[in-house]
XYZ file of C-alpha atoms in Angstrom:
746
model
C -0.404 -0.133 -0.207
C 1.779 3.451 -1.109
C 2.282 5.865 1.779
C 0.203 9.318 1.635
C 2.666 11.655 1.443
C 3.048 14.106 3.999
C 2.008 18.123 3.570
C 4.023 21.021 3.103
C 2.630 24.155 4.451
C 3.488 25.225 0.253
C 0.326 22.427 -1.031
C -1.902 22.604 2.616
C -3.659 25.402 0.854
C -4.393 23.443 -2.531
C -5.517 20.518 -0.844
C -7.632 21.766 1.741
C -9.526 23.540 -1.183
C -9.757 19.532 -2.234
C -10.956 17.927 0.777
C -12.661 20.815 2.294
C -16.274 19.394 3.434
C -19.049 22.061 5.114
C -19.685 21.671 8.682
C -17.266 18.364 8.796
C -16.542 16.646 12.072
C -19.122 18.167 13.701
C -22.312 16.910 15.250
C -25.642 18.204 14.289
C -28.895 17.848 15.338
C -31.830 16.419 12.536
C -35.103 15.500 13.167
C -35.768 11.329 12.486
C -38.601 12.026 10.094
C -36.421 13.656 8.387
C -33.335 11.259 8.082
C -36.744 8.620 7.086
C -37.458 11.511 4.073
C -34.019 11.745 3.017
C -32.578 8.641 3.015
C -34.513 5.741 3.908
C -37.213 6.902 1.643
C -35.263 6.559 -1.659
C -33.258 3.683 -1.060
C -36.830 2.131 -0.165
C -38.316 3.157 -3.360
C -35.794 2.070 -5.072
C -36.084 -1.152 -3.789
C -39.390 -1.164 -4.553
C -39.286 -0.253 -8.440
C -35.935 -1.568 -9.256
C -35.856 -5.089 -7.883
C -38.444 -6.664 -5.289
C -41.718 -6.197 -7.227
C -42.771 -7.546 -10.529
C -44.493 -5.436 -12.947
C -48.063 -6.435 -15.191
C -46.069 -8.198 -17.803
C -44.658 -10.826 -14.555
C -41.169 -10.078 -14.772
C -38.896 -8.022 -12.402
C -36.481 -5.545 -14.129
C -33.490 -8.397 -13.777
C -35.318 -10.752 -15.512
C -36.406 -8.323 -18.246
C -32.696 -7.403 -18.957
C -31.331 -10.800 -19.261
C -34.053 -12.270 -21.659
C -33.898 -9.308 -23.270
C -29.845 -9.385 -23.833
C -30.426 -13.440 -24.762
C -32.814 -12.198 -27.339
C -30.456 -9.052 -28.717
C -27.679 -12.935 -28.601
C -30.285 -14.519 -31.018
C -30.453 -17.150 -28.964
C -34.704 -17.786 -29.320
C -33.648 -19.693 -31.861
C -30.458 -22.213 -32.900
C -28.257 -23.669 -30.375
C -27.486 -23.269 -26.634
C -23.976 -21.001 -26.093
C -22.451 -20.878 -22.496
C -24.275 -19.286 -18.963
C -20.897 -17.498 -19.041
C -21.177 -15.012 -22.182
C -24.543 -14.642 -21.697
C -23.307 -13.474 -18.386
C -20.763 -10.815 -19.620
C -23.137 -9.183 -22.109
C -25.987 -9.162 -19.798
C -23.847 -6.932 -17.197
C -23.974 -4.248 -20.299
C -27.556 -3.609 -19.073
C -27.292 -5.090 -15.334
C -24.485 -3.636 -13.136
C -25.095 -6.207 -9.726
C -22.653 -8.418 -10.481
C -21.614 -11.648 -12.644
C -22.670 -13.530 -9.491
C -26.727 -12.808 -9.328
C -27.249 -12.504 -13.054
C -26.797 -16.396 -12.879
C -28.783 -16.826 -9.898
C -31.315 -15.326 -11.931
C -30.599 -16.632 -14.745
C -30.876 -20.126 -12.964
C -34.186 -20.026 -11.106
C -35.529 -19.173 -14.691
C -33.948 -21.765 -16.212
C -35.999 -25.366 -17.217
C -33.383 -27.100 -15.416
C -33.957 -25.749 -11.949
C -37.639 -26.685 -11.552
C -38.492 -23.100 -9.810
C -41.218 -21.606 -12.628
C -44.349 -23.451 -14.185
C -43.699 -22.401 -17.086
C -39.426 -21.439 -17.824
C -38.372 -19.055 -19.938
C -34.447 -20.284 -20.621
C -33.910 -24.318 -21.813
C -30.934 -25.216 -19.804
C -28.488 -27.528 -20.982
C -25.769 -28.734 -17.879
C -26.567 -28.704 -13.592
C -28.692 -25.905 -12.899
C -29.780 -27.453 -9.614
C -33.059 -28.202 -8.471
C -35.275 -25.863 -5.965
C -36.684 -28.586 -3.982
C -33.109 -29.513 -2.496
C -30.352 -26.847 -0.860
C -28.330 -29.031 -1.775
C -28.065 -29.730 -4.893
C -26.382 -26.964 -6.399
C -25.960 -25.424 -9.971
C -22.209 -25.753 -11.800
C -20.378 -22.507 -12.671
C -21.869 -21.455 -15.383
C -18.636 -21.811 -17.056
C -19.755 -24.960 -17.831
C -23.775 -24.553 -18.237
C -24.891 -23.407 -21.186
C -28.614 -21.775 -21.863
C -30.665 -20.253 -24.390
C -34.227 -18.856 -24.425
C -37.412 -21.412 -24.273
C -39.616 -21.458 -27.548
C -42.334 -19.501 -24.907
C -39.560 -16.311 -25.213
C -41.666 -15.897 -28.480
C -44.697 -14.390 -27.130
C -42.591 -12.306 -24.835
C -40.973 -10.984 -28.051
C -43.464 -10.502 -29.781
C -43.404 -7.319 -32.338
C -41.029 -5.696 -29.774
C -39.899 -3.258 -32.558
C -42.227 -2.365 -33.609
C -43.326 0.285 -31.604
C -45.232 -2.103 -28.431
C -43.327 -0.620 -25.812
C -41.405 1.965 -24.777
C -37.706 2.346 -24.527
C -35.630 3.494 -21.807
C -31.565 4.059 -21.361
C -29.387 1.673 -19.677
C -27.957 2.636 -16.168
C -24.289 4.289 -18.247
C -26.759 5.449 -21.296
C -25.224 3.256 -23.461
C -27.687 1.194 -24.938
C -31.930 1.038 -24.828
C -33.557 -1.203 -23.253
C -37.045 -2.053 -23.396
C -38.998 -0.729 -19.623
C -41.969 -3.679 -20.035
C -42.212 -6.327 -22.607
C -45.113 -6.690 -25.021
C -45.978 -10.056 -23.270
C -48.881 -11.543 -25.192
C -50.243 -13.981 -22.509
C -50.931 -12.619 -18.490
C -47.612 -14.105 -18.349
C -47.035 -12.419 -14.126
C -50.383 -15.629 -13.438
C -47.811 -18.057 -14.897
C -45.329 -18.187 -12.418
C -44.166 -17.847 -9.224
C -43.113 -15.044 -8.171
C -41.997 -13.851 -5.267
C -39.843 -10.175 -4.078
C -39.339 -9.033 -0.400
C -39.028 -5.595 -0.797
C -38.623 -2.162 2.052
C -41.592 -2.644 4.021
C -43.056 -4.921 1.983
C -43.309 -8.335 -0.484
C -45.208 -9.767 -3.345
C -45.529 -13.487 -3.219
C -47.952 -14.665 -6.440
C -48.573 -18.199 -7.210
C -48.713 -19.408 -10.274
C -51.956 -20.838 -12.590
C -52.321 -23.194 -15.782
C -52.012 -21.780 -18.902
C -54.586 -22.660 -19.901
C -57.318 -22.228 -17.233
C -55.031 -18.128 -17.041
C -55.693 -17.441 -21.090
C -60.006 -19.012 -20.957
C -60.426 -16.827 -17.814
C -58.410 -13.909 -20.029
C -61.126 -14.397 -22.867
C -64.025 -15.181 -20.889
C -63.700 -11.590 -19.094
C -63.164 -9.919 -22.106
C -66.199 -11.067 -23.477
C -68.342 -11.096 -20.449
C -67.143 -8.476 -17.501
C -69.608 -10.357 -14.974
C -68.273 -14.210 -15.966
C -67.298 -15.340 -12.014
C -63.240 -15.969 -12.118
C -63.273 -19.301 -10.605
C -65.436 -20.715 -13.256
C -62.409 -20.847 -15.223
C -60.076 -20.235 -13.234
C -59.694 -23.786 -10.810
C -56.735 -23.612 -8.135
C -52.910 -22.495 -8.295
C -50.780 -24.872 -10.504
C -47.594 -25.436 -9.191
C -44.184 -27.032 -10.971
C -43.637 -29.854 -8.527
C -47.097 -31.268 -8.812
C -48.559 -32.466 -5.645
C -51.827 -31.599 -4.634
C -53.721 -28.545 -3.657
C -56.832 -28.970 -0.930
C -59.222 -27.084 -2.449
C -61.067 -24.498 0.276
C -63.805 -22.527 -2.254
C -63.599 -19.465 0.432
C -60.303 -19.474 0.731
C -59.977 -19.417 -2.949
C -62.599 -16.862 -3.685
C -61.079 -14.780 -1.189
C -57.380 -15.110 -3.079
C -58.872 -14.050 -6.736
C -61.220 -11.382 -5.345
C -58.264 -9.526 -2.674
C -55.500 -11.081 -3.938
C -54.958 -12.451 -0.318
C -54.572 -15.588 1.328
C -53.224 -19.301 1.131
C -53.332 -22.556 -0.835
C -52.371 -25.724 0.751
C -50.542 -27.469 -1.319
C -49.781 -32.009 -0.322
C -46.753 -33.848 -1.463
C -47.820 -36.933 -3.838
C -46.798 -40.229 -2.778
C -46.940 -43.883 -3.593
C -46.840 -47.181 -1.816
C -44.354 -50.055 -2.989
C -45.740 -53.299 -1.330
C -42.388 -55.554 -2.074
C -40.328 -53.169 -0.333
C -43.033 -51.805 2.639
C -41.254 -48.230 1.918
C -43.277 -45.173 0.909
C -41.823 -42.813 -2.391
C -42.571 -38.948 -2.189
C -42.052 -37.871 -5.204
C -43.808 -34.635 -5.268
C -43.704 -31.791 -2.124
C -44.642 -27.992 -1.843
C -43.200 -25.507 -2.878
C -42.778 -23.914 0.291
C -40.190 -26.810 1.175
C -36.709 -28.622 0.064
C -36.235 -32.302 0.475
C -33.803 -31.453 3.005
C -36.196 -29.971 5.445
C -38.458 -32.812 5.174
C -36.506 -35.981 5.846
C -34.906 -33.160 8.529
C -37.932 -33.002 10.445
C -39.238 -36.748 10.121
C -36.130 -37.728 11.288
C -36.886 -35.410 14.278
C -39.957 -37.050 14.982
C -38.264 -40.396 14.809
C -35.879 -39.108 17.320
C -38.321 -37.840 19.205
C -40.623 -41.244 19.582
C -42.910 -39.171 18.486
C -43.604 -41.423 15.415
C -42.509 -45.119 15.477
C -43.613 -46.514 12.147
C -40.444 -45.539 10.321
C -37.621 -47.853 10.261
C -35.187 -45.966 7.664
C -35.733 -42.788 5.379
C -32.967 -41.210 2.304
C -32.785 -39.150 -0.459
C -33.043 -40.924 -3.223
C -33.184 -38.134 -6.395
C -31.664 -39.025 -9.187
C -32.350 -38.182 -13.389
C -35.732 -38.636 -12.733
C -36.319 -36.437 -10.677
C -37.194 -36.169 -7.129
C -37.914 -39.314 -4.627
C -37.858 -39.499 -1.052
C -38.043 -43.077 0.299
C -39.675 -44.380 3.644
C -39.056 -47.721 5.122
C -41.223 -48.619 6.770
C -42.093 -51.864 9.685
C -44.099 -54.473 9.564
C -48.023 -53.745 9.706
C -48.145 -50.094 9.246
C -49.957 -49.056 7.475
C -48.709 -46.396 4.845
C -51.776 -43.961 4.632
C -52.582 -43.156 8.124
C -48.387 -42.875 8.659
C -48.520 -40.242 5.689
C -52.249 -38.253 6.900
C -50.002 -38.147 10.271
C -46.781 -36.532 8.478
C -48.999 -34.310 6.427
C -50.109 -32.701 10.016
C -46.770 -32.082 11.404
C -44.231 -32.224 8.612
C -43.721 -30.000 5.430
C -44.765 -32.626 3.556
C -48.345 -30.273 3.764
C -47.562 -26.951 3.936
C -49.195 -23.556 2.793
C -48.342 -21.001 -0.072
C -49.363 -17.520 1.190
C -50.158 -15.243 -1.453
C -50.066 -11.631 -1.787
C -50.438 -10.510 -5.511
C -48.870 -7.436 -5.125
C -47.789 -5.682 -8.262
C -46.035 -3.040 -10.449
C -48.457 -0.976 -12.409
C -47.440 1.999 -13.665
C -44.885 2.821 -11.364
C -46.571 2.048 -8.096
C -47.340 -1.454 -5.746
C -50.263 -2.371 -5.524
C -52.296 -5.244 -4.056
C -54.983 -6.904 -6.498
C -56.724 -9.359 -6.553
C -57.048 -11.624 -9.834
C -59.380 -10.102 -11.590
C -58.479 -6.537 -11.316
C -54.553 -8.936 -11.942
C -56.369 -9.217 -15.246
C -58.610 -6.483 -16.212
C -54.393 -4.097 -15.639
C -53.165 -7.277 -18.106
C -56.121 -6.545 -21.058
C -55.477 -2.455 -20.678
C -51.620 -2.699 -20.615
C -52.138 -5.419 -23.893
C -54.615 -2.961 -25.650
C -52.089 -0.660 -25.135
C -49.513 -2.225 -26.970
C -52.353 -3.516 -30.048
C -52.643 0.040 -30.327
C -48.733 1.249 -30.873
C -48.000 -1.940 -33.493
C -51.544 -1.410 -35.409
C -50.072 2.626 -35.674
C -46.829 1.962 -36.159
C -48.081 -0.609 -39.465
C -50.394 2.104 -39.955
C -47.738 4.814 -40.216
C -45.805 2.587 -42.245
C -48.616 1.747 -44.641
C -49.598 5.812 -45.373
C -45.764 6.527 -45.690
C -45.568 3.610 -48.355
C -48.918 5.071 -49.661
C -47.624 8.018 -49.823
C -44.643 7.177 -52.026
C -46.285 4.757 -54.316
C -48.676 7.784 -55.394
C -45.515 9.673 -56.007
C -44.714 6.813 -58.465
C -48.050 6.966 -60.396
C -47.541 10.722 -61.955
C -44.325 9.694 -62.936
C -46.440 6.768 -64.906
C -47.567 9.789 -67.178
C -44.666 10.684 -68.563
C -41.790 8.324 -67.559
C -40.099 9.985 -70.502
C -39.842 13.365 -69.058
C -38.669 11.726 -65.893
C -35.898 10.763 -67.456
C -35.534 14.389 -69.042
C -35.743 15.729 -66.133
C -32.540 13.390 -64.671
C -30.463 13.635 -67.538
C -30.988 17.614 -68.517
C -29.926 18.486 -64.448
C -26.243 19.229 -64.610
C -26.165 19.639 -61.438
C -27.028 16.361 -59.095
C -28.987 18.337 -55.812
C -30.751 19.826 -58.344
C -32.581 17.013 -59.384
C -34.678 16.447 -56.657
C -36.177 19.668 -56.596
C -36.415 19.767 -60.225
C -38.168 16.308 -60.187
C -40.517 17.809 -57.540
C -41.213 20.936 -60.226
C -42.099 18.729 -63.079
C -44.554 16.301 -61.303
C -46.039 18.151 -58.747
C -44.551 16.288 -55.746
C -43.410 17.168 -52.470
C -39.586 15.970 -51.742
C -40.419 12.215 -50.480
C -41.551 11.671 -53.713
C -39.109 12.504 -55.628
C -36.029 11.608 -53.481
C -38.200 8.761 -53.769
C -37.960 8.223 -57.929
C -35.466 9.609 -58.063
C -33.035 6.818 -56.321
C -35.260 4.039 -59.014
C -32.598 2.216 -60.716
C -32.953 2.696 -64.351
C -33.356 -1.197 -64.818
C -36.781 -0.454 -63.446
C -37.632 2.784 -64.874
C -40.359 1.010 -67.666
C -43.700 0.920 -68.007
C -44.196 -2.990 -65.738
C -42.883 -2.236 -63.163
C -44.465 0.915 -62.249
C -47.619 -0.613 -63.360
C -46.803 -3.414 -60.870
C -46.117 -0.548 -58.074
C -49.105 1.166 -58.727
C -51.267 -1.665 -58.665
C -49.869 -1.819 -54.371
C -52.084 1.355 -54.103
C -55.362 -0.097 -54.015
C -54.480 -2.812 -51.717
C -52.600 -0.967 -49.132
C -56.152 1.927 -49.050
C -57.483 -1.059 -48.347
C -55.654 -2.264 -45.726
C -54.746 1.168 -44.283
C -58.587 1.607 -43.925
C -58.721 -1.797 -41.873
C -56.062 -0.982 -39.511
C -57.789 2.776 -38.415
C -61.101 1.069 -38.006
C -59.365 -1.333 -36.222
C -57.558 1.132 -34.165
C -61.014 2.957 -33.251
C -62.522 -0.163 -31.937
C -62.136 -1.752 -28.471
C -64.283 -4.715 -29.906
C -61.178 -5.322 -32.997
C -58.617 -5.300 -30.675
C -59.724 -7.383 -28.153
C -60.845 -10.464 -30.891
C -56.810 -9.590 -31.950
C -56.050 -10.166 -28.515
C -58.506 -13.460 -27.661
C -56.407 -14.957 -31.263
C -53.553 -14.071 -29.572
C -54.295 -16.371 -25.826
C -56.154 -18.970 -28.527
C -52.655 -19.361 -29.942
C -50.685 -19.302 -26.968
C -53.040 -22.115 -25.835
C -52.519 -24.149 -28.306
C -48.835 -24.391 -28.738
C -47.510 -23.716 -25.505
C -50.305 -25.978 -22.882
C -49.301 -29.316 -21.550
C -51.474 -29.335 -18.660
C -52.426 -29.232 -14.576
C -49.142 -30.536 -13.133
C -51.111 -30.175 -9.270
C -54.178 -32.137 -8.876
C -56.990 -31.082 -6.842
C -58.219 -32.559 -3.930
C -61.749 -31.954 -2.982
C -64.064 -32.646 0.550
C -60.886 -33.217 2.538
C -61.938 -33.240 6.030
C -59.579 -31.513 7.876
C -59.927 -33.850 11.129
C -56.937 -33.062 14.511
C -55.166 -36.458 13.289
C -52.586 -37.647 16.641
C -48.964 -36.748 15.258
C -47.701 -38.990 17.676
C -47.605 -42.886 16.619
C -50.682 -44.939 18.381
C -48.945 -47.150 20.621
C -48.430 -50.776 20.507
C -51.786 -53.004 23.295
C -49.601 -55.471 25.223
C -49.239 -56.163 28.606
C -46.462 -54.809 31.063
C -45.601 -54.564 34.566
C -44.421 -50.756 35.526
C -41.774 -51.271 38.371
C -41.337 -48.148 40.720
C -38.946 -47.263 43.131
C -38.441 -44.991 45.528
C -35.567 -43.318 44.686
C -37.429 -42.170 41.625
C -36.731 -44.795 38.651
C -39.640 -46.961 36.664
C -38.138 -49.840 34.694
C -40.883 -51.655 31.942
C -40.853 -55.415 31.525
C -43.363 -57.658 28.760
C -45.369 -59.584 31.575
C -44.482 -62.425 29.263
C -40.855 -62.213 30.077
C -40.943 -61.925 33.547
C -41.244 -65.367 34.056
C -37.721 -65.908 33.133
C -36.457 -62.542 34.601
C -34.225 -63.065 37.496
C -34.288 -60.351 40.725
C -35.133 -56.844 39.961
C -31.621 -54.712 40.058
C -32.262 -51.336 41.797
C -29.737 -48.425 42.566
C -27.850 -49.555 46.052
C -29.585 -47.944 48.810
C -32.753 -48.561 46.915
C -36.108 -50.367 46.757
C -38.917 -51.008 44.820
C -42.199 -49.490 46.064
C -44.858 -51.198 43.950
C -45.305 -53.182 40.631
C -48.024 -52.522 38.528
C -49.519 -54.144 36.191
C -51.213 -52.214 32.911
C -51.014 -52.178 29.534
C -47.970 -50.692 27.659
C -50.459 -48.010 25.867
C -51.725 -47.051 29.623
C -50.712 -43.405 30.930
C -48.985 -42.014 33.872
C -49.128 -39.424 36.409
C -45.484 -38.328 38.202
C -46.230 -35.903 40.923
C -43.517 -34.046 42.145
C -42.526 -32.507 45.329
C -43.147 -29.397 43.333
C -46.930 -29.193 43.644
C -46.355 -29.720 39.801
C -47.395 -32.777 37.462
C -45.779 -34.524 34.251
C -47.033 -36.949 31.998
C -46.418 -39.770 29.561
C -46.817 -42.813 27.981
C -45.837 -46.149 28.811
C -45.335 -46.305 25.724
C -42.619 -43.463 26.352
C -40.318 -46.217 28.465
C -38.414 -48.829 26.672
C -38.683 -52.449 27.085
C -36.086 -53.762 29.686
C -35.079 -56.042 31.344
C -34.836 -57.436 35.721
C -30.955 -56.818 34.887
C -31.374 -52.949 33.974
C -32.164 -50.085 36.898
C -34.816 -48.730 35.254
C -35.129 -44.939 33.871
C -34.600 -42.336 36.274
C -38.417 -40.197 36.135
C -37.380 -36.801 36.856
C -34.678 -36.687 33.724
C -36.821 -38.637 31.343
C -39.400 -36.394 32.285
C -37.187 -33.724 32.335
C -38.591 -32.095 35.584
C -36.922 -28.639 37.666
C -33.936 -29.337 38.920
C -34.242 -30.298 42.669
C -37.411 -31.250 41.569
C -38.580 -35.074 43.102
C -40.804 -37.893 42.638
C -43.946 -37.653 45.694
C -46.006 -40.468 43.415
C -46.721 -41.449 40.036
C -49.779 -43.145 39.132
C -50.634 -45.839 35.738
C -53.753 -45.558 34.647
C -55.729 -46.612 31.540
C -58.493 -43.893 31.490
C -59.228 -40.568 33.281
C -61.438 -41.899 35.391
C -61.577 -42.760 39.802
C -59.913 -40.129 41.687
C -56.803 -38.857 43.638
C -56.176 -39.183 46.968
C -54.178 -36.636 48.719
C -53.565 -36.890 52.216
C -51.725 -33.684 54.240
C -49.647 -33.623 57.022
C -52.305 -31.297 58.319
C -54.625 -34.216 58.986
C -56.386 -32.647 55.595
C -57.911 -35.083 52.728
C -58.452 -33.785 49.382
C -60.115 -36.085 46.087
C -59.765 -34.557 42.843
C -61.362 -36.322 40.156
C -59.117 -37.594 37.595
C -60.389 -34.926 34.695
C -58.706 -32.531 36.080
C -55.483 -33.885 34.636
C -56.896 -34.488 31.615
C -55.652 -32.160 28.675
C -57.024 -31.627 25.146
C -53.509 -30.476 24.026
C -50.894 -33.204 24.740
C -48.941 -30.507 27.252
C -46.733 -32.561 28.974
C -46.709 -30.401 32.442
C -49.502 -28.764 34.849
C -48.427 -26.784 37.484
C -51.044 -26.245 41.132
C -51.272 -30.296 40.873
C -52.628 -30.551 44.770
C -52.098 -27.776 46.759
C -49.109 -26.262 48.466
C -50.658 -25.316 51.885
C -49.071 -28.026 54.108
C -47.001 -31.103 53.122
C -47.580 -33.736 51.236
C -47.857 -36.844 53.592
C -49.523 -39.576 50.683
C -50.980 -40.092 47.541
C -53.165 -42.444 46.235
C -54.453 -43.009 42.329
C -58.203 -44.418 43.370
C -60.305 -46.197 40.199
C -62.937 -46.075 42.085
C -64.124 -46.006 46.367
C -62.022 -47.910 48.685
C -61.768 -47.780 52.653
C -57.773 -46.269 53.192
C -55.688 -46.222 56.454
C -54.568 -43.014 57.481
C -51.293 -43.401 60.296
C -51.211 -40.464 62.440
C -47.428 -39.309 64.019
C -49.298 -40.605 67.100
C -49.127 -43.892 66.543
C -53.352 -44.037 66.150
C -54.452 -44.793 63.288
C -58.097 -43.913 60.717
C -60.491 -46.640 59.031
C -62.024 -44.013 55.679
C -63.762 -44.766 52.852
C -63.546 -42.296 50.454
C -66.662 -42.388 49.755
C -67.628 -40.370 52.845
C -65.350 -37.133 50.919
C -66.378 -34.985 48.138
C -64.836 -35.129 44.638
C -63.300 -31.541 43.259
C -62.258 -30.750 39.903
C -59.832 -27.684 41.097
C -56.691 -30.236 41.549
C -55.073 -27.533 44.572
C -58.626 -28.229 46.422
C -57.305 -28.100 50.487
C -59.602 -30.584 51.162
C -61.340 -32.095 53.836
C -60.178 -32.176 58.057
C -60.174 -36.111 58.062
C -57.778 -36.758 61.179
C -57.778 -34.719 64.389
C -54.151 -33.933 65.309
C -54.573 -33.254 69.245
C -50.565 -32.261 69.293
C -48.584 -29.654 68.358
C -45.973 -31.990 66.584
C -48.351 -34.301 65.640
C -48.701 -34.934 62.131
C -50.158 -38.121 59.386
C -47.077 -40.085 58.927
C -48.501 -42.641 55.919
C -51.363 -43.737 54.101
C -51.648 -47.142 52.685
C -54.843 -49.006 51.300
C -57.213 -51.289 53.902
C -56.313 -54.979 53.347
C -59.825 -56.972 54.418
C -58.703 -58.669 57.763
C -56.255 -56.199 58.751
C -57.957 -55.085 61.800
C -59.463 -56.982 64.285
C -62.400 -55.486 64.951
C -62.369 -52.502 61.998
C -65.106 -50.531 63.261
C -62.944 -49.346 66.336
C -60.916 -47.549 63.940
C -63.768 -46.000 61.691
C -65.018 -43.023 62.896
C -68.881 -41.957 62.885
C -67.825 -38.408 61.362
C -64.797 -36.622 60.336
C -62.950 -35.468 61.613
C -61.921 -37.546 63.789
C -59.005 -38.808 65.589
C -58.810 -42.289 64.924
C -58.033 -45.151 67.968
C -54.822 -46.755 69.053
C -53.559 -50.340 67.532
C -54.709 -53.209 69.809
C -51.931 -55.468 70.701
C -53.623 -57.803 68.401
C -53.609 -55.030 64.959
C -50.254 -54.418 65.615
C -47.824 -55.394 63.070
C -46.179 -54.449 59.819
C -47.735 -52.283 57.422
C -47.346 -51.850 53.443
C -47.603 -47.638 52.868
C -46.953 -46.107 49.956
């Protein structure tokens, strides 16, 4: 890097004069609104008008510059040429760099599969829109030319159908719009994010768009949805037909369309082949989401998934486990993955330089108006050309009266510059006609040639009259547009790619897999561990292994599809399914429930209830002698919530909790040695989870508390009536000598 020369006193004045900036280095205050107007607004308008929002011809400036360059290079005919060559030439119109120009070409190409009707025919690797990993090759390797449909973009562009403006350095001209012969604005997906606004236009079938345009021109009251069924996307798949939502899009230009993937089931390999996905996602996103669901144990029917995309097209293969219903699995995947997604519509288009959100009918009306103007300009161009030709031929007809005179005038004129004036005087014609006569070759100065030219006068007069009549009649010009649209349909209609599904019920589908139903035994330890062993395997199991210092509290026989409620010491409850726990064996410690259920730091298990349905009661007995009976329905939720707060009262420490499918006798044991035999039917159930309950055991001394609770077993007490109170609360009774013994507590 060159070092800057140190200033000398002699050149200080010159340097300061060259670099002086008024108010440089001073801090000034300015109203924020002025800053926005002076700085942000010009930038925002540049992005809106010159980059992100398409115009009525369906193109953004970058698209238009690229396609026009290719048109000037003669790429509408002949073979392909290197993309790098096209990119270099396009930089004469688009100064934003070769990378952005090439990316624009890639998106417009047939090989990339971004557009329903691509404008660029490609040769080589142009990547795929449905895969972020399938990148396009460098521009020096690929080749391209214009697709045949581009003829409809440039038809009659040399007949003054559109305005031309200077390019960025004023060295050449470029069209402000292209004179498209069909409503391309609705035939290809166009998305763009500007400053403060965005545009998202869905693609529709070419035939349906053209037929709708024709119908509107013939009948202004035509119902758009009668001919324009639904959007059509290049990737295919299915559209979930929603008439109300489509009518909203057609009317306002805003709304969303649900697009569903297409799949087939291969019975021989027991796998699902997904061959079409929504345009809003990629194959990698779909695969990653399915893998995430499998890892989270929400989808259990899948054994493997892989991307088998090849030259034939997209293919995601999902291997299934034995006995899986593929249709039911896909119904769940549609809900839980991008295999079904919504395409959001925001028909924001630049109309006469102003961004406007328009419905389909309004867009087509704007396009018809634009196309009518193109037709008018084309007719005027042809009219002026024919009028000039007629004017020349009328001058030529006067020469027919005396060809020898014309030859004599030319021969006797001494100066070349005097030939035209002398012909004007000799035949009474104007300068343009005289110039035309003077330029006629000597071989054409014969009666036969002149008579042939004069015969064209009548034809030209008829053609001019017809053009003038057409120019003055909107109906005749509309017939021209209709004829062009019909021609476009005949040439380029390829049928719908996206199928439409009618009468699809949007019913709630359980995302998680249905648990298999088989008998298991859940072992719950005092230390908070739980393990699940198939009941059929228990016979072959040895002693149940537990952590040192831990012991098994209970072994519950249940079904694999049952659920558990794990109550913590912080008055919270965590919900899980038995199926969430892995099948294991006696030699395994099991799974630590607080970690399995993502409990908070410091939380420990207070009680685990195993149940098959939300029926019965939860019994909470507190150390202060109160008992609460909560209906199990209080813990049932419509959504798949895994954690509930305020699971039981926090007004007093919890002594014990029990899950009871139905009312039964329980024994409450106090620290003072007294026991109370109580039937839970005597306690009214509550639906409020954190109810404080009612006083059951009277604790007379200050330090007395409830020590434990257990289910009563027949024969536990010799005289049960001694412990059963007539009314609550009650102090209970001290056990007799015959009743003293170890009791199983929970």
